[in-house]
Short mmCIF file of C-alpha atoms in Angstrom, two decimals:
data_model
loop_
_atom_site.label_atom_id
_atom_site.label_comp_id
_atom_site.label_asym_id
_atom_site.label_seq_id
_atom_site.Cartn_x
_atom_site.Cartn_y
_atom_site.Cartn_z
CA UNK A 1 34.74 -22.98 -13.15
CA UNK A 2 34.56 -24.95 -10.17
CA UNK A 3 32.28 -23.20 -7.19
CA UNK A 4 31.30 -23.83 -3.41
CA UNK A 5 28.49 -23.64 -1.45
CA UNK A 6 30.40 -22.62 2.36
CA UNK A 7 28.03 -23.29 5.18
CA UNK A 8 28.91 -20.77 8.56
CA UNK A 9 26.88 -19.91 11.40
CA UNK A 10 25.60 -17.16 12.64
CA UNK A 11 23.03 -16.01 15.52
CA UNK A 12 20.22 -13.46 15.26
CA UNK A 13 17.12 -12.81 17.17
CA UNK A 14 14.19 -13.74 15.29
CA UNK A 15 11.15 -11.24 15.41
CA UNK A 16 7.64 -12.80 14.98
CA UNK A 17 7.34 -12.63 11.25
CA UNK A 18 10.09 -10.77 10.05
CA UNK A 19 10.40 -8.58 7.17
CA UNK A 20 13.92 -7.53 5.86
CA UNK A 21 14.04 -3.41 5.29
CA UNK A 22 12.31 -1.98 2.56
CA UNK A 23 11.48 -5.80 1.14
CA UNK A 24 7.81 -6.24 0.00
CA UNK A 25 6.85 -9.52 1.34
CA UNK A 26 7.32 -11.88 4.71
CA UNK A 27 10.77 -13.33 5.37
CA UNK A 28 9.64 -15.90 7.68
CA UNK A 29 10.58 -18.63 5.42
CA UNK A 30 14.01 -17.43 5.60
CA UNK A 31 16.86 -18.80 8.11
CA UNK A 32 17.99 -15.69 9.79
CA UNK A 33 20.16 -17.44 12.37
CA UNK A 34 22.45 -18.93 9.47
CA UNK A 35 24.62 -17.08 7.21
CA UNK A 36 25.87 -19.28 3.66
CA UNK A 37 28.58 -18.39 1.74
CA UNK A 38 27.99 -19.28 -1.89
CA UNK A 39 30.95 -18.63 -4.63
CA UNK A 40 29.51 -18.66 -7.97
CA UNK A 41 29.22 -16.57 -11.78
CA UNK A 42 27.03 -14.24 -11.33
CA UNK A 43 24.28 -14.89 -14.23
CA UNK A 44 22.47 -11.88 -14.23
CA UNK A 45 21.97 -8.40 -11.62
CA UNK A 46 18.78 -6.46 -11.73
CA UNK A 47 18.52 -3.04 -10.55
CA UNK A 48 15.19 -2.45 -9.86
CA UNK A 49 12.71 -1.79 -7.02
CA UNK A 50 11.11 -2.76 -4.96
CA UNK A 51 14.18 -5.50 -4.60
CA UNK A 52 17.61 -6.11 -6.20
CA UNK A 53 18.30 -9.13 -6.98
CA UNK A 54 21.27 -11.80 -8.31
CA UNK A 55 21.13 -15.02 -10.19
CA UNK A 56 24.38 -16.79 -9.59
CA UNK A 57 25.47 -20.03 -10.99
CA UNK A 58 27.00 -22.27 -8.23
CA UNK A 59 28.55 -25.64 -9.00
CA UNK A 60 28.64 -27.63 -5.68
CA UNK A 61 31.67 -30.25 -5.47
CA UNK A 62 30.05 -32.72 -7.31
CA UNK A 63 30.19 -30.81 -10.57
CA UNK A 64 26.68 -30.30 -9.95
CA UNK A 65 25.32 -26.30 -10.97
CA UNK A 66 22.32 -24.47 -9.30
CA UNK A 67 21.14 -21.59 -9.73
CA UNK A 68 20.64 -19.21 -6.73
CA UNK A 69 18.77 -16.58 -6.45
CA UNK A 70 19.35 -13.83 -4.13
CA UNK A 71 17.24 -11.26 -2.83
CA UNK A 72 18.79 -7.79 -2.16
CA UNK A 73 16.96 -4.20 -0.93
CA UNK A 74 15.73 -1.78 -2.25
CA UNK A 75 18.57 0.81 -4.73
CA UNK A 76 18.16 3.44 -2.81
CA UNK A 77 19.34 1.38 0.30
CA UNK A 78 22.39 -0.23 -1.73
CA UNK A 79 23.26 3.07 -3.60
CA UNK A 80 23.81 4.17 0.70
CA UNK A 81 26.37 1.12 0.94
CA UNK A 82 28.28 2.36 -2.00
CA UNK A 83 26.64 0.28 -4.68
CA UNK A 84 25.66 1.50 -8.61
CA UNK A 85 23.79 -0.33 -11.14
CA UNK A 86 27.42 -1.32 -12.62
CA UNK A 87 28.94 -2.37 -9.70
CA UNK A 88 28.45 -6.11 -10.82
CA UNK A 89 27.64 -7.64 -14.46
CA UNK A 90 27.08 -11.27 -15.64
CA UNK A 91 30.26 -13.24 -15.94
CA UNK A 92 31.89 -11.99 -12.68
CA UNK A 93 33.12 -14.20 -10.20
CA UNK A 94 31.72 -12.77 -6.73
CA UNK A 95 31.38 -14.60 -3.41
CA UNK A 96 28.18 -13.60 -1.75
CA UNK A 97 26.99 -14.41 1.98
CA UNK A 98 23.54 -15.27 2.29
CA UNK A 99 20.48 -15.93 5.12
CA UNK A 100 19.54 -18.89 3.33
CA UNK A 101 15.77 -20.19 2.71
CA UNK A 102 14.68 -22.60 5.44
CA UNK A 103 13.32 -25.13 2.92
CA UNK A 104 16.72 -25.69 0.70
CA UNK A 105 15.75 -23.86 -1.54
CA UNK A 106 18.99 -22.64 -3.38
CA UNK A 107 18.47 -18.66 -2.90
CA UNK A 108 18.06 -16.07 0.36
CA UNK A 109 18.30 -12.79 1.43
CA UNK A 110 21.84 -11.13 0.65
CA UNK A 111 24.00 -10.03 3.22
CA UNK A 112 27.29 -8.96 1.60
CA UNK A 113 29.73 -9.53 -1.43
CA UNK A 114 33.16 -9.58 -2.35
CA UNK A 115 33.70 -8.47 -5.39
CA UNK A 116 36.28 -9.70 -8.03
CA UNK A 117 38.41 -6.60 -6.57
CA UNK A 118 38.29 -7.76 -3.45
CA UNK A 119 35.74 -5.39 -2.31
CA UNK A 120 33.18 -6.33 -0.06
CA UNK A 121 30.09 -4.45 -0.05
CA UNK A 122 26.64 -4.89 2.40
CA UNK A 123 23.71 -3.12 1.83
CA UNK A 124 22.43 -0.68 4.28
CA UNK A 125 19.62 -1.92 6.79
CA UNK A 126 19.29 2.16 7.98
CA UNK A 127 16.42 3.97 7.73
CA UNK A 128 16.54 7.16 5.66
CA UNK A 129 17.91 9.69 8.49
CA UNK A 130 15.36 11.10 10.33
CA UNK A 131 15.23 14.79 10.89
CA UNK A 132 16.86 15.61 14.16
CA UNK B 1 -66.64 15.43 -59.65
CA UNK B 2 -63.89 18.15 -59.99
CA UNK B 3 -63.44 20.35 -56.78
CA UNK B 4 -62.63 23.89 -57.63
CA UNK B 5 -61.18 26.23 -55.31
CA UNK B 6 -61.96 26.29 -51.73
CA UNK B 7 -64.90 28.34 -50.81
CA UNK B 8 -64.93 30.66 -47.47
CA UNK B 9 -66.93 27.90 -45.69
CA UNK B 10 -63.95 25.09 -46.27
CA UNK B 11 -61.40 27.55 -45.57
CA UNK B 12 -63.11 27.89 -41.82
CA UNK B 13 -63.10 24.31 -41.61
CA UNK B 14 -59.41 24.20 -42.64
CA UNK B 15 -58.56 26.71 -40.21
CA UNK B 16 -60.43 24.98 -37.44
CA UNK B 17 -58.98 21.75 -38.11
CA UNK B 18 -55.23 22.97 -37.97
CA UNK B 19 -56.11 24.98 -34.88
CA UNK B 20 -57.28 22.17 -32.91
CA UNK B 21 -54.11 20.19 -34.06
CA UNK B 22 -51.72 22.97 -32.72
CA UNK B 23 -53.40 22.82 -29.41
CA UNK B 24 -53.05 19.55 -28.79
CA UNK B 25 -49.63 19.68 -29.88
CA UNK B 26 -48.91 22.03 -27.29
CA UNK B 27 -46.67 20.55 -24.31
CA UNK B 28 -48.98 20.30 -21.60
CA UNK B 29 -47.75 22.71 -19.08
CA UNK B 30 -48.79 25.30 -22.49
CA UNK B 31 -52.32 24.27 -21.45
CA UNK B 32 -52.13 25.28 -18.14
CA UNK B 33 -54.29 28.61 -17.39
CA UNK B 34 -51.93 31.55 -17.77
CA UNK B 35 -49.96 31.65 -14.10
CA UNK B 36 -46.52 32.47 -12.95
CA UNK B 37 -44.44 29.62 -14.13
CA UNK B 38 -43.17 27.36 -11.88
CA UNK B 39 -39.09 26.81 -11.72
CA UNK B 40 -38.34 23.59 -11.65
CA UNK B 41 -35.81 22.30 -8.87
CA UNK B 42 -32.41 23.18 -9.88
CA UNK B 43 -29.56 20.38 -10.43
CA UNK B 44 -27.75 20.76 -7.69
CA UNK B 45 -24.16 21.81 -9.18
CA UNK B 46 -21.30 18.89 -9.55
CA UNK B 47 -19.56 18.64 -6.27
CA UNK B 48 -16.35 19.83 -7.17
CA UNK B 49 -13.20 18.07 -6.64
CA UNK B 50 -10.42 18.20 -4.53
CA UNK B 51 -8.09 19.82 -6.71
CA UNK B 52 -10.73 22.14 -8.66
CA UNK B 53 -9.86 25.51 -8.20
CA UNK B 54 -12.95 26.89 -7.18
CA UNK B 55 -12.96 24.34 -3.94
CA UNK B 56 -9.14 25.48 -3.45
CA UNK B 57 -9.96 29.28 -3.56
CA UNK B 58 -13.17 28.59 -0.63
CA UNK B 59 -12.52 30.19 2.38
CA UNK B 60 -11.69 28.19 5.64
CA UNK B 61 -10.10 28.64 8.43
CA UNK B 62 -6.21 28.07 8.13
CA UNK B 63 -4.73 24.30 9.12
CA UNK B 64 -3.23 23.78 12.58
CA UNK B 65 -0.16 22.32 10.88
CA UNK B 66 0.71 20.99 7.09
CA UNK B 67 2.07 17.65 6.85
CA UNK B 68 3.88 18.27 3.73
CA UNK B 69 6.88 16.19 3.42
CA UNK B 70 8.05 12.83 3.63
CA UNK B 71 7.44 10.27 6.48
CA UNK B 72 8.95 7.68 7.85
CA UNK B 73 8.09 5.39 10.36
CA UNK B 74 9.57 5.57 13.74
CA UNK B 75 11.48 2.50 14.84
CA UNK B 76 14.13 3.84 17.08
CA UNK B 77 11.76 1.73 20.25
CA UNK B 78 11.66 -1.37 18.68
CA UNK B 79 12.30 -2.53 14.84
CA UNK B 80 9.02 -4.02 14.80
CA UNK B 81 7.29 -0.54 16.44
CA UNK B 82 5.36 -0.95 11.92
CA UNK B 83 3.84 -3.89 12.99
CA UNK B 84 -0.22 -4.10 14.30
CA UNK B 85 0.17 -6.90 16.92
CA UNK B 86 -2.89 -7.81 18.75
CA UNK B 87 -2.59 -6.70 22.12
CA UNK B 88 -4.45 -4.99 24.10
CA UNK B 89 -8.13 -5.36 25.60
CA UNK B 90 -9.58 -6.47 22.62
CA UNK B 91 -10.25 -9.80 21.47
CA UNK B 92 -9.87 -11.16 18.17
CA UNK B 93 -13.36 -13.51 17.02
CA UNK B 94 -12.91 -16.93 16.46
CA UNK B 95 -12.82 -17.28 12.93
CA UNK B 96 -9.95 -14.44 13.17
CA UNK B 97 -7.94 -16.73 15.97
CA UNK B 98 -8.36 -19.84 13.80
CA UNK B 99 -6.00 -17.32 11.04
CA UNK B 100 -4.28 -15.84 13.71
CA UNK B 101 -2.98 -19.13 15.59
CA UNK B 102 -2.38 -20.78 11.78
CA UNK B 103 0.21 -17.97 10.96
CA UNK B 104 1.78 -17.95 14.47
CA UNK B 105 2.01 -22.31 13.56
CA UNK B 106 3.71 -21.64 10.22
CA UNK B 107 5.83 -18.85 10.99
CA UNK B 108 7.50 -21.77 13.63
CA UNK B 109 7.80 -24.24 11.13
CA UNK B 110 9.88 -21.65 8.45
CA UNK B 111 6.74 -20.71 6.16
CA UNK B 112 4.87 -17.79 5.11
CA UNK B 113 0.85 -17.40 5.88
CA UNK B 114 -0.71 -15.62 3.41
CA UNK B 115 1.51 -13.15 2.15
CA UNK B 116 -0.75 -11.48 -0.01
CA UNK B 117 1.26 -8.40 -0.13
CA UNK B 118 4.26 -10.69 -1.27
CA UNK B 119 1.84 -11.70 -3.84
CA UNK B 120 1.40 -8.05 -5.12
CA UNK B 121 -2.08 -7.50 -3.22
CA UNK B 122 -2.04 -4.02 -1.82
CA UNK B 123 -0.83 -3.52 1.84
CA UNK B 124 -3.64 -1.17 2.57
CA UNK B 125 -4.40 0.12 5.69
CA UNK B 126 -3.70 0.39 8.09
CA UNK B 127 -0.25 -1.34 7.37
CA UNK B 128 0.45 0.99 4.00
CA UNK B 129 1.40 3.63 6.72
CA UNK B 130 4.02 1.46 8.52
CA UNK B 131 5.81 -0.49 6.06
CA UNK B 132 9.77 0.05 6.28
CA UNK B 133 8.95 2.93 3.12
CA UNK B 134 8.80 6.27 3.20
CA UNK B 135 5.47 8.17 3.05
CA UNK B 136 5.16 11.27 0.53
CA UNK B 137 2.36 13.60 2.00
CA UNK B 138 1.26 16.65 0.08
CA UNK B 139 -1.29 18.42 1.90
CA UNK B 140 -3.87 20.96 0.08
CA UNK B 141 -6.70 23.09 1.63
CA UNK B 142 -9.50 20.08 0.23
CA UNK B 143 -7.53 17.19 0.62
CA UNK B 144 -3.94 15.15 1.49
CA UNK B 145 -2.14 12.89 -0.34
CA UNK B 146 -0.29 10.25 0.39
CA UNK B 147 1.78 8.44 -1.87
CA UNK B 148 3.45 5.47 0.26
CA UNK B 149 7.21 4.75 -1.62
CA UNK B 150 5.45 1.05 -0.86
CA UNK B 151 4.20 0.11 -4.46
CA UNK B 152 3.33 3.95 -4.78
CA UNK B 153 0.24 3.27 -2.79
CA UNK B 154 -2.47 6.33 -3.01
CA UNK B 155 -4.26 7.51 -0.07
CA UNK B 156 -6.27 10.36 -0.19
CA UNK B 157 -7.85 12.07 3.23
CA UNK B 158 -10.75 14.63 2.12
CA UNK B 159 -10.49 17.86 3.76
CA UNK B 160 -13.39 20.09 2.08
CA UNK B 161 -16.05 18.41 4.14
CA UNK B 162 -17.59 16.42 1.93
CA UNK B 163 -19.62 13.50 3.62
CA UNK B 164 -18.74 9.59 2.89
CA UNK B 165 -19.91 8.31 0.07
CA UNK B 166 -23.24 6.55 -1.00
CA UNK B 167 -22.24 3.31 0.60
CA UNK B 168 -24.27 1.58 -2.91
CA UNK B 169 -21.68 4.13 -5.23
CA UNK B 170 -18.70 3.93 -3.25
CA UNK B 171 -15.73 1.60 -4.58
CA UNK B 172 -14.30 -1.10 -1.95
CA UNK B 173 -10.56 -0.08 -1.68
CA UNK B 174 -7.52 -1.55 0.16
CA UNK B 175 -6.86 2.43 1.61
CA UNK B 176 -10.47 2.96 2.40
CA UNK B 177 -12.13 5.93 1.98
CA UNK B 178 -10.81 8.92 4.11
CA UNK B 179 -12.65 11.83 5.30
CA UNK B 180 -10.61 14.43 7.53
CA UNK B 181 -12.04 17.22 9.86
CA UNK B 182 -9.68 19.65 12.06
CA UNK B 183 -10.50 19.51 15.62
CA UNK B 184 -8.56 22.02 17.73
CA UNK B 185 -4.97 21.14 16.81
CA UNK B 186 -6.10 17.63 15.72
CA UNK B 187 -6.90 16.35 12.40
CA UNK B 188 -9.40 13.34 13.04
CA UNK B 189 -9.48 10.98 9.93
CA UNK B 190 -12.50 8.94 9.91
CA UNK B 191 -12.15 6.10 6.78
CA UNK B 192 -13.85 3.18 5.91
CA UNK B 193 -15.40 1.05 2.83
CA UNK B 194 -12.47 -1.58 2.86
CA UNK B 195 -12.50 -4.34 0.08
CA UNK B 196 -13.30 -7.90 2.28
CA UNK B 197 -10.77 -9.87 0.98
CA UNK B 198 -6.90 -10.37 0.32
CA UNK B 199 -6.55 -7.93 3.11
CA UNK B 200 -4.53 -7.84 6.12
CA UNK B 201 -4.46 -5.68 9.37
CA UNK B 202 -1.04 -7.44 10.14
CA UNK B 203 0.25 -11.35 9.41
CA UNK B 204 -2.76 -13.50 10.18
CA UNK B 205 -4.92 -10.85 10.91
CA UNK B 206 -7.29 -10.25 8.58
CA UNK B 207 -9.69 -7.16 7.98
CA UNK B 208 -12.71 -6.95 6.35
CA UNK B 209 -15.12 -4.64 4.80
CA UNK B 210 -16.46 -3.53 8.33
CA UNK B 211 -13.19 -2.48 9.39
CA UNK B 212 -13.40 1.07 10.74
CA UNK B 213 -10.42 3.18 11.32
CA UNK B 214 -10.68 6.58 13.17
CA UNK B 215 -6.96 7.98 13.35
CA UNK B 216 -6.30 11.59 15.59
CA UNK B 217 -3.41 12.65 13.94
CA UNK B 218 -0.96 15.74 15.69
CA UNK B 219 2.31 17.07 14.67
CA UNK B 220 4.86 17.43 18.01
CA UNK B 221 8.26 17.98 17.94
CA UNK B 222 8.09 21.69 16.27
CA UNK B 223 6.62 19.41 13.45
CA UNK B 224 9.55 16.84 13.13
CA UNK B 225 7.48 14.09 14.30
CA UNK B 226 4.00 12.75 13.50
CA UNK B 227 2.14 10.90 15.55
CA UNK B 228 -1.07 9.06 14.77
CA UNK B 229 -3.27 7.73 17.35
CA UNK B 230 -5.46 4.77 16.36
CA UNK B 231 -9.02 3.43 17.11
CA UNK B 232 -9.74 0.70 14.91
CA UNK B 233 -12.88 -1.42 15.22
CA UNK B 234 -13.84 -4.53 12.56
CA UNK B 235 -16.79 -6.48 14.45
CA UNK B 236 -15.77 -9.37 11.86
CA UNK B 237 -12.35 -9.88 13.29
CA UNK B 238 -12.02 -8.34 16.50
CA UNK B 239 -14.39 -7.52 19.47
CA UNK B 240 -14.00 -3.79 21.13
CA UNK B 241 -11.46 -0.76 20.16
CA UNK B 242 -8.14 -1.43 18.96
CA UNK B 243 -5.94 1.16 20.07
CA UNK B 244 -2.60 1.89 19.14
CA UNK B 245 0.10 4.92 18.70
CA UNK B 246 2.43 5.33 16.00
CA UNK B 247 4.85 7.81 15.16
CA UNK B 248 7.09 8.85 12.02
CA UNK B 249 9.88 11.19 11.49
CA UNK B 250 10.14 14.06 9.09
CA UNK B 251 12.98 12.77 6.72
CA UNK B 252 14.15 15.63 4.35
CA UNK B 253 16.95 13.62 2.81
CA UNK B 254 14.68 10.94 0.87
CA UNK B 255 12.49 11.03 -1.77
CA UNK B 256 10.09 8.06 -2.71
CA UNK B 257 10.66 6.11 -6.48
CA UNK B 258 8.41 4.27 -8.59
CA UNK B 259 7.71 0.76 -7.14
CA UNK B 260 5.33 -1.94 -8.53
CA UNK B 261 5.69 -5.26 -7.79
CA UNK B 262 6.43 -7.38 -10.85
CA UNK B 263 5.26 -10.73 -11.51
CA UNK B 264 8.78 -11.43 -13.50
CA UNK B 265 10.45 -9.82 -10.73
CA UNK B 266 8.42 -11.65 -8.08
CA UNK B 267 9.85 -14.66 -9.89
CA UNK B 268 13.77 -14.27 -8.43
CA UNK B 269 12.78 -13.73 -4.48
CA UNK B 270 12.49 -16.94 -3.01
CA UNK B 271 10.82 -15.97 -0.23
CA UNK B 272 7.41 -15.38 -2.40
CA UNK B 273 7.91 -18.35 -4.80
CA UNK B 274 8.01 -20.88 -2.11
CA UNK B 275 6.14 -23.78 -2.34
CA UNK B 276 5.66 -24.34 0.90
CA UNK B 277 3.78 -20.89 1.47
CA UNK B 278 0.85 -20.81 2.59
CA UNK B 279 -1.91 -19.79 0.53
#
């Protein structure tokens, strides 16, 4: 199946070192003022903490395949945007928006999905509610 | 020449033979001239710990407040209200700058400085208590615990007023060792005995094992909100008081899950496999 990697722009203030909710390490190596669009078969979902992640197989337009690997939050911040542990599985064809690395490396931090429904899903970037 | 039996003369010398041996058997305290004895210095008993019942069941005076419940830190000021950033009228030593200055050089060119936590390293403290996790506290009569939903980091604040440690006995640790005494309607945390490496106050920032944290720690907002007043001092790193407030919010609708940071996990986030990390 024939995939794309869609470049698209996007602008965000950078904070001195930043760290994406609930993640575990330093996303300073990641391009926060760029959003990609990669359309791929997803190769494998993990459901785990501290991070989700996604391995999707993208074929660029030169018949050439990557894999990308894409870093998501924490479950209990997905399961908040509507997410499960079965909401994807390998084989699907999903189109996922990315903040991609700054070095090429093919992977990044998710930002959404749409699903082979057509449903797009985020994750939450909330905090658990505070107590008012 | 046969020997027939003994006659009443051998039988003295028998008698005064195993006598002598029996004496000087004797432990030699048994020699002593009869006197009182004397009681040796009792063992003093096993300090008891935190959770023993008998330490529970001591009387004290009741706790200005229980922190009980789950934390989380307050960023409704600024997203990055978790981070330590160095301001203030302190000033960091050279060798800290020369770290300092490096990670502020690769964060501008895209790459990460050390991130030993990203690595699996323990936060520690002071930054366990401000990562974007939740905080479970349980607090006891002898003790608190906090379990950070950050790689289910264990802090434990001693209450029962034991001292610090034997600093020969005492076991480096990323959280320190915490000692808590109630002052008023303050609880004043004193904790130190860091580890001196692969430790981080913030990015760049390194602490070491002189780092000293005292923390004053109140509950305001009829106990919603928790607020934490630092003085941190680590002659290695910094020169004079580091001072900083931080606050968290009761959250009653979470509850923290196991996390560990997995090597084979570690393995599908870019952002820690990166070559061109620093490290």
């Amino acid at each position: 199946m024939k995939a794309f990697v869609l470049g698209c722009c996007g602008a965000m203030v950078v904070a001195f070192l930043t760290l994406p909710a609930q993640a575990h390490h330093s996303a300073a190596g990641v391009d926060q003022t760029r959003t990609v669009t990669i359309v791929g078969v997803l190769k494998e979902f993990k459901w785990a903490n501290p991070h989700s992640w996604m391995d999707i197989e993208v074929t660029d337009d030169k018949g050439q395949t990557k894999s990308w690997s894409v870093e998501m939050t924490a479950p209990a911040y997905l399961a908040r945007a509507g997410w499960t542990s079965k909401t994807v599985k390998p084989g699907d064809k999903v189109t996922v928006n990315v903040r991609p690395m700054k070095n090429g490396d093919p992977g990044g931090l998710f930002v959404n999905i749409t699903l082979p429904d057509g449903r797009v899903l985020g994750q939450s970037a909330a905090a658990p509610r505070a107590a008012q | 020449m046969t020997r027939g039996p003994l006659a009443i003369g051998d039988w003295r010398l028998v008698i005064g033979v195993l006598g002598v041996m029996c004496l000087t058997a004797l432990p030699a305290a048994a020699q002593q001239p009869a006197r009182a004895p004397q009681a040796a210095a009792p063992e003093p008993p096993p300090a008891l710990g935190a959770l023993a019942p008998a330490n529970l069941s001591k009387p004290r005076p009741a706790a200005p407040f229980d922190l009980t419940g789950t934390w989380f830190i307050d960023q409704r000021n600024s997203e990055n209200s978790w981070r330590f950033n160095p301001t203030g009228p302190f000033k960091l030593t050279p060798a800290a700058q020369v770290h300092y200055d490096a990670a502020k050089k690769a964060q501008a060119e895209g790459k990460v400085y050390h991130d030993d936590i990203g690595q699996c390293w323990p936060a520690g403290l002071p930054i366990i208590m401000t990562r974007v996790w939740p905080i479970a506290m349980i607090q006891k009569p002898t003790a608190i615990y906090m379990i950070s939903g950050f790689m289910n980091s264990l802090r434990t604040v001693y209450l029962d007023g034991r001292p610090h440690s034997d600093p020969d006995i005492v076991v480096p640790s990323f959280n320190g060792e915490s000692i808590g005494t109630w002052e008023g309607d303050t609880l004043v945390v004193d904790t130190k005995y860091f580890v001196d490496d692969h430790h981080w106050i913030d990015s760049g920032i390194p602490a070491s094992d002189q780092l000293h944290i005292v923390e004053r720690i109140k509950l305001a907002n009829a106990g919603k909100t928790l607020e934490i007043a630092y003085t941190m001092n680590d002659p290695k790193n910094w020169e004079g008081d580091w001072k900083v407030t931080k606050r968290w919010s009761r959250v009653d609708d979470t509850d923290i899950a196991e996390v560990s940071c997995l090597p084979d996990l570690n393995q599908h986030m870019p952002s820690t496999q990166s070559k061109e990390n620093v490290r």
